[in-house]
Amino acid sequence: MKSITLRFQFLPVLFVLLSVGLAGCNKNSDDPEPITTSSIGQYAGKMVTTGGLTNQGSAIVQTMAITVEMTAGSKENEVKWKIIGPFGDYNDPLTATIDGTKFTTQSQKLTYGPGDEVVFEGTGTLIGQQLTVTLREDDGQGQYTHEITATRK
């Protein structure tokens, strides 16, 4: 009878200790925070493009007004973003990740038709409502750098 009484007295103490132990388990501070709705939406700004055709050595510098359309990605901290300019959609949506204020588009290839493949990659920041990205493009015939600055509408 004594052992049953001790078990019942020990059980609440064990439960309290487990509760305190589990409450002390926090999410690792290195884990990325989920994308918030403040990142999703349209951004208005400009894109300055430099570069040229590899075989001609020609260089361009072009500045244009753009809209960046940002939607949620399929994973935590992932977004899809598309550049829309005076010529329409610049590209299919690119995938990017946001870690704190760091905005990263890993190297990805978009195919627009047979033999028409373009590789994009870039880095930048998303601080508050301000998006700043350096996006590199290689279409196999030329290489271009797009400096993008845009503010959420």
Backbone as numpy.savetxt, mean C-alpha at the origin, in Angstrom:
# Nx Ny Nz CAx CAy CAz Cx Cy Cz
-11.98 -36.05 51.09 -12.80 -34.86 51.09 -11.94 -33.62 51.09
-10.82 -33.68 51.77 -9.92 -32.55 51.85 -9.37 -32.20 50.48
-9.01 -33.17 49.65 -8.44 -32.91 48.34 -9.46 -32.26 47.41
-10.72 -32.61 47.51 -11.75 -31.99 46.69 -11.92 -30.53 47.08
-11.93 -30.22 48.37 -12.05 -28.84 48.83 -10.88 -28.01 48.34
-9.66 -28.54 48.41 -8.48 -27.80 47.94 -8.56 -27.55 46.44
-9.03 -28.51 45.67 -9.16 -28.33 44.23 -10.14 -27.20 43.92
-11.25 -27.17 44.60 -12.24 -26.12 44.35 -11.73 -24.76 44.79
-10.93 -24.70 45.83 -10.35 -23.43 46.26 -9.26 -22.99 45.30
-8.53 -23.91 44.70 -7.44 -23.58 43.79 -7.97 -23.17 42.42
-9.12 -23.70 42.03 -9.68 -23.43 40.71 -9.93 -21.94 40.47
-10.55 -21.18 41.36 -10.73 -19.73 41.13 -9.39 -18.98 41.03
-8.40 -19.40 41.82 -7.09 -18.77 41.77 -6.45 -19.03 40.41
-6.54 -20.24 39.91 -6.00 -20.59 38.60 -6.70 -19.78 37.50
-8.00 -19.66 37.61 -8.77 -18.89 36.62 -8.34 -17.42 36.61
-8.13 -16.84 37.78 -7.69 -15.44 37.88 -6.29 -15.29 37.28
-5.39 -16.21 37.59 -4.04 -16.15 37.05 -4.04 -16.26 35.52
-4.84 -17.15 34.98 -4.93 -17.28 33.52 -5.51 -16.01 32.89
-6.51 -15.44 33.51 -7.13 -14.21 32.99 -6.14 -13.07 32.97
-5.39 -12.91 34.04 -4.38 -11.84 34.11 -3.28 -12.10 33.09
-2.86 -13.34 32.94 -1.81 -13.68 31.98 -2.25 -13.41 30.55
-3.46 -13.77 30.22 -3.95 -13.54 28.85 -4.20 -12.06 28.59
-4.64 -11.34 29.59 -4.86 -9.90 29.41 -3.56 -9.17 29.16
-2.46 -9.70 29.67 -1.16 -9.08 29.47 -0.58 -9.33 28.08
-1.20 -10.24 27.33 -0.71 -10.52 25.97 -1.22 -9.44 25.02
-0.32 -8.63 24.54 -0.68 -7.58 23.58 -0.23 -7.98 22.20
-0.84 -7.36 21.23 -0.42 -7.54 19.86 0.98 -6.95 19.73
1.86 -7.63 19.04 3.22 -7.16 18.85 3.20 -5.78 18.21
3.95 -4.83 18.72 3.95 -3.48 18.19 4.54 -3.40 16.79
5.26 -4.45 16.36 5.81 -4.47 15.01 4.77 -4.90 13.98
3.64 -5.43 14.43 2.59 -5.83 13.50 2.01 -4.59 12.84
1.76 -4.65 11.53 1.20 -3.49 10.84 -0.24 -3.24 11.27
-0.62 -2.00 11.26 -1.98 -1.62 11.56 -2.84 -1.81 10.31
-4.10 -2.16 10.47 -4.95 -2.33 9.29 -5.18 -0.99 8.58
-5.45 -1.08 7.28 -5.75 0.11 6.50 -7.03 0.73 7.04
-7.03 2.02 7.20 -8.22 2.70 7.67 -8.96 3.31 6.49
-10.20 3.63 6.69 -10.99 4.22 5.61 -10.44 5.58 5.20
-9.61 6.19 6.04 -9.04 7.49 5.67 -8.04 7.36 4.52
-7.55 6.16 4.22 -6.62 5.96 3.10 -7.36 5.73 1.79
-8.58 5.25 1.86 -9.34 4.88 0.68 -10.06 6.11 0.13
-10.04 6.25 -1.20 -10.74 7.37 -1.82 -9.98 7.90 -3.01
-10.31 9.12 -3.40 -9.66 9.75 -4.55 -8.73 10.86 -4.07
-7.60 10.96 -4.76 -6.58 11.95 -4.47 -6.38 12.78 -5.74
-6.28 14.07 -5.60 -6.03 14.95 -6.75 -4.62 15.50 -6.65
-3.95 15.56 -7.79 -2.59 16.07 -7.76 -1.96 16.12 -9.12
-0.65 15.89 -9.15 0.08 15.95 -10.41 1.07 14.80 -10.50
1.48 14.52 -11.74 2.48 13.51 -12.01 3.50 14.13 -12.96
4.76 14.12 -12.55 5.85 14.60 -13.39 6.59 13.36 -13.89
6.61 13.16 -15.21 7.22 11.98 -15.82 8.51 12.38 -16.52
9.57 11.61 -16.25 10.84 11.78 -16.96 11.26 10.42 -17.47
12.06 10.39 -18.52 12.56 9.14 -19.06 12.55 9.17 -20.56
12.64 8.02 -21.17 12.63 7.98 -22.62 12.83 6.59 -23.17
12.81 6.52 -24.50 13.01 5.26 -25.20 14.47 4.84 -25.09
14.70 3.59 -24.77 16.04 3.08 -24.57 16.88 3.16 -25.85
16.33 2.77 -26.99 17.11 2.70 -28.22 17.29 4.05 -28.92
16.58 5.08 -28.49 16.70 6.38 -29.13 17.39 7.41 -28.25
17.53 7.09 -27.00 18.18 8.03 -26.08 17.38 9.30 -25.88
16.13 9.30 -26.34 15.32 10.50 -26.18 14.81 10.60 -24.75
14.68 11.80 -24.29 14.19 12.02 -22.93 12.96 12.92 -22.97
12.03 12.62 -22.08 10.84 13.46 -21.98 10.74 14.00 -20.57
10.09 15.10 -20.44 9.67 15.64 -19.16 8.25 16.12 -19.39
7.33 15.51 -18.67 5.92 15.83 -18.88 5.25 15.98 -17.52
4.46 17.02 -17.35 3.72 17.24 -16.12 2.24 17.25 -16.45
1.46 16.52 -15.69 0.01 16.49 -15.94 -0.77 16.37 -14.65
-1.97 16.91 -14.68 -2.89 16.78 -13.55 -3.45 15.35 -13.57
-3.53 14.75 -12.40 -4.02 13.38 -12.29 -4.96 13.23 -11.11
-5.67 12.12 -11.11 -6.43 11.66 -9.96 -5.91 10.27 -9.64
-5.71 9.99 -8.37 -5.34 8.64 -7.93 -6.56 8.08 -7.23
-6.98 6.92 -7.69 -8.13 6.25 -7.09 -7.61 5.09 -6.26
-7.87 5.12 -4.95 -7.36 4.10 -4.05 -8.52 3.32 -3.44
-8.45 1.98 -3.56 -9.46 1.10 -2.99 -8.77 0.08 -2.09
-9.55 -0.59 -1.28 -9.00 -1.59 -0.37 -8.49 -2.79 -1.14
-7.40 -3.36 -0.67 -6.86 -4.58 -1.26 -7.50 -5.80 -0.64
-6.97 -6.96 -0.97 -7.54 -8.20 -0.45 -6.89 -8.66 0.85
-5.81 -7.99 1.26 -5.11 -8.34 2.49 -5.03 -7.13 3.41
-4.73 -7.42 4.68 -4.53 -6.33 5.62 -3.36 -5.47 5.15
-3.52 -4.15 5.24 -2.48 -3.18 4.87 -2.20 -3.13 3.38
-3.12 -3.63 2.56 -2.95 -3.62 1.12 -3.99 -2.72 0.47
-3.57 -1.97 -0.53 -4.49 -1.14 -1.30 -4.26 -1.41 -2.79
-5.26 -1.08 -3.57 -5.15 -1.06 -5.03 -5.23 0.41 -5.42
-4.32 0.84 -6.30 -4.35 2.25 -6.69 -4.18 2.38 -8.20
-4.92 3.34 -8.75 -4.95 3.56 -10.18 -4.74 5.04 -10.45
-3.94 5.34 -11.48 -3.69 6.72 -11.88 -4.61 7.06 -13.04
-5.36 8.14 -12.91 -6.26 8.59 -13.97 -5.82 9.98 -14.39
-5.51 10.14 -15.69 -5.04 11.43 -16.21 -5.93 11.93 -17.31
-5.48 12.96 -18.03 -6.29 13.53 -19.10 -6.51 12.54 -20.25
-5.74 11.48 -20.28 -5.83 10.45 -21.32 -6.67 9.27 -20.87
-7.26 9.34 -19.68 -8.02 8.22 -19.13 -7.21 7.49 -18.08
-7.52 6.22 -17.89 -6.78 5.41 -16.92 -5.36 5.19 -17.41
-4.41 5.48 -16.57 -3.01 5.30 -16.93 -2.64 3.82 -16.91
-3.18 3.10 -15.98 -2.85 1.68 -15.85 -3.96 0.97 -15.10
-3.89 -0.36 -15.13 -4.77 -1.15 -14.29 -4.36 -0.87 -12.85
-5.21 -1.21 -11.90 -4.82 -0.97 -10.51 -3.53 -1.69 -10.14
-2.67 -0.97 -9.46 -1.44 -1.54 -8.92 -1.69 -1.90 -7.46
-0.98 -2.89 -6.98 -1.10 -3.29 -5.58 0.01 -2.63 -4.78
-0.35 -2.08 -3.64 0.64 -1.45 -2.76 0.34 -1.85 -1.32
1.34 -1.70 -0.47 1.15 -1.92 0.96 1.45 -0.62 1.69
0.78 -0.45 2.81 1.01 0.71 3.66 1.44 0.20 5.02
2.63 0.62 5.44 3.16 0.25 6.75 3.51 1.54 7.46
2.64 1.95 8.37 2.81 3.27 9.00 2.56 4.33 7.94
3.59 5.10 7.61 3.45 6.11 6.55 4.14 5.66 5.26
4.77 4.49 5.28 5.50 4.00 4.11 4.54 3.34 3.11
4.61 3.79 1.86 3.75 3.32 0.77 4.65 2.59 -0.23
4.44 1.28 -0.43 5.33 0.49 -1.28 4.55 -0.28 -2.34
4.96 -0.11 -3.59 4.44 -0.90 -4.70 5.56 -1.83 -5.12
5.44 -3.10 -4.76 6.44 -4.09 -5.15 6.43 -4.25 -6.66
7.53 -4.73 -7.23 7.61 -4.93 -8.67 6.48 -5.83 -9.14
5.72 -5.34 -10.12 4.62 -6.12 -10.68 4.47 -5.84 -12.16
4.11 -6.87 -12.88 4.01 -6.78 -14.33 2.53 -6.75 -14.72
2.18 -5.76 -15.53 0.83 -5.67 -16.08 0.91 -5.99 -17.56
-0.02 -6.77 -18.05 -0.05 -7.14 -19.46 -1.25 -6.49 -20.12
-0.98 -5.74 -21.19 -2.04 -5.03 -21.90 -2.39 -5.70 -23.22
-1.65 -6.70 -23.60 -1.89 -7.43 -24.86 -0.66 -8.24 -25.19
-0.72 -9.01 -26.28 0.45 -9.82 -26.65 1.68 -8.95 -26.86
2.75 -9.26 -26.13 3.99 -8.51 -26.27 3.97 -7.13 -25.65
2.91 -6.80 -24.95 2.78 -5.46 -24.35 2.73 -5.60 -22.83
3.90 -5.76 -22.22 4.00 -5.91 -20.78 4.77 -4.74 -20.19
4.30 -4.27 -19.07 4.92 -3.13 -18.40 5.17 -3.52 -16.94
6.39 -3.23 -16.45 6.73 -3.51 -15.06 6.73 -2.18 -14.29
6.05 -2.18 -13.16 5.97 -1.01 -12.29 6.51 -1.38 -10.92
7.15 -0.41 -10.25 7.51 -0.55 -8.84 7.78 0.84 -8.30
7.52 1.02 -7.01 7.75 2.34 -6.45 7.65 2.37 -4.95
8.08 3.50 -4.41 8.01 3.73 -2.98 7.59 5.17 -2.73
7.09 5.40 -1.55 6.69 6.75 -1.20 6.13 6.79 0.21
5.31 7.81 0.44 4.70 7.97 1.76 3.23 8.35 1.61
2.48 7.99 2.61 1.10 8.44 2.76 0.99 8.99 4.18
1.08 10.31 4.26 1.08 10.98 5.56 -0.18 11.82 5.63
-1.07 11.44 6.53 -2.35 12.14 6.61 -3.10 11.98 5.31
-3.37 13.09 4.64 -4.10 13.08 3.37 -3.18 13.24 2.18
-1.85 13.26 2.40 -0.88 13.56 1.35 -0.16 12.28 0.88
-0.30 11.97 -0.42 0.35 10.83 -1.04 1.51 11.33 -1.90
2.69 10.78 -1.68 3.88 11.12 -2.48 4.54 9.80 -2.88
4.66 9.55 -4.19 5.19 8.28 -4.67 6.15 8.51 -5.84
7.26 7.80 -5.84 8.14 7.71 -7.00 7.86 6.34 -7.61
7.25 6.34 -8.80 6.87 5.11 -9.48 7.75 4.94 -10.71
8.43 3.81 -10.79 9.28 3.50 -11.95 8.53 2.57 -12.88
8.70 2.81 -14.18 8.01 2.04 -15.21 9.03 1.59 -16.25
8.94 0.33 -16.66 9.78 -0.20 -17.73 8.86 -0.99 -18.65
8.70 -0.51 -19.89 7.83 -1.19 -20.85 8.61 -2.01 -21.87
9.90 -2.23 -21.60 10.73 -3.00 -22.51 11.33 -2.17 -23.63
10.77 -1.00 -23.88 11.28 -0.10 -24.91 11.83 1.19 -24.29
11.38 1.47 -23.10 11.83 2.68 -22.43 11.61 2.56 -20.93
12.30 3.45 -20.23 12.17 3.48 -18.78 11.77 4.89 -18.37
10.82 4.97 -17.42 10.25 6.25 -17.02 10.16 6.30 -15.50
10.28 7.49 -14.99 10.07 7.73 -13.56 8.93 8.73 -13.43
7.95 8.37 -12.60 6.78 9.22 -12.37 6.83 9.70 -10.92
6.96 11.01 -10.75 6.90 11.61 -9.39 5.47 12.05 -9.17
4.80 11.41 -8.25 3.37 11.65 -8.01 3.18 12.32 -6.66
2.45 13.42 -6.66 2.06 14.08 -5.42 0.55 14.34 -5.52
-0.18 13.92 -4.51 -1.64 14.07 -4.55 -2.18 14.19 -3.13
-3.29 14.91 -3.02 -3.95 15.11 -1.74 -5.35 14.52 -1.81
-5.77 13.85 -0.76 -7.10 13.23 -0.73 -8.17 14.30 -0.86
-9.12 14.02 -1.74 -10.23 14.95 -1.97 -11.20 14.94 -0.82
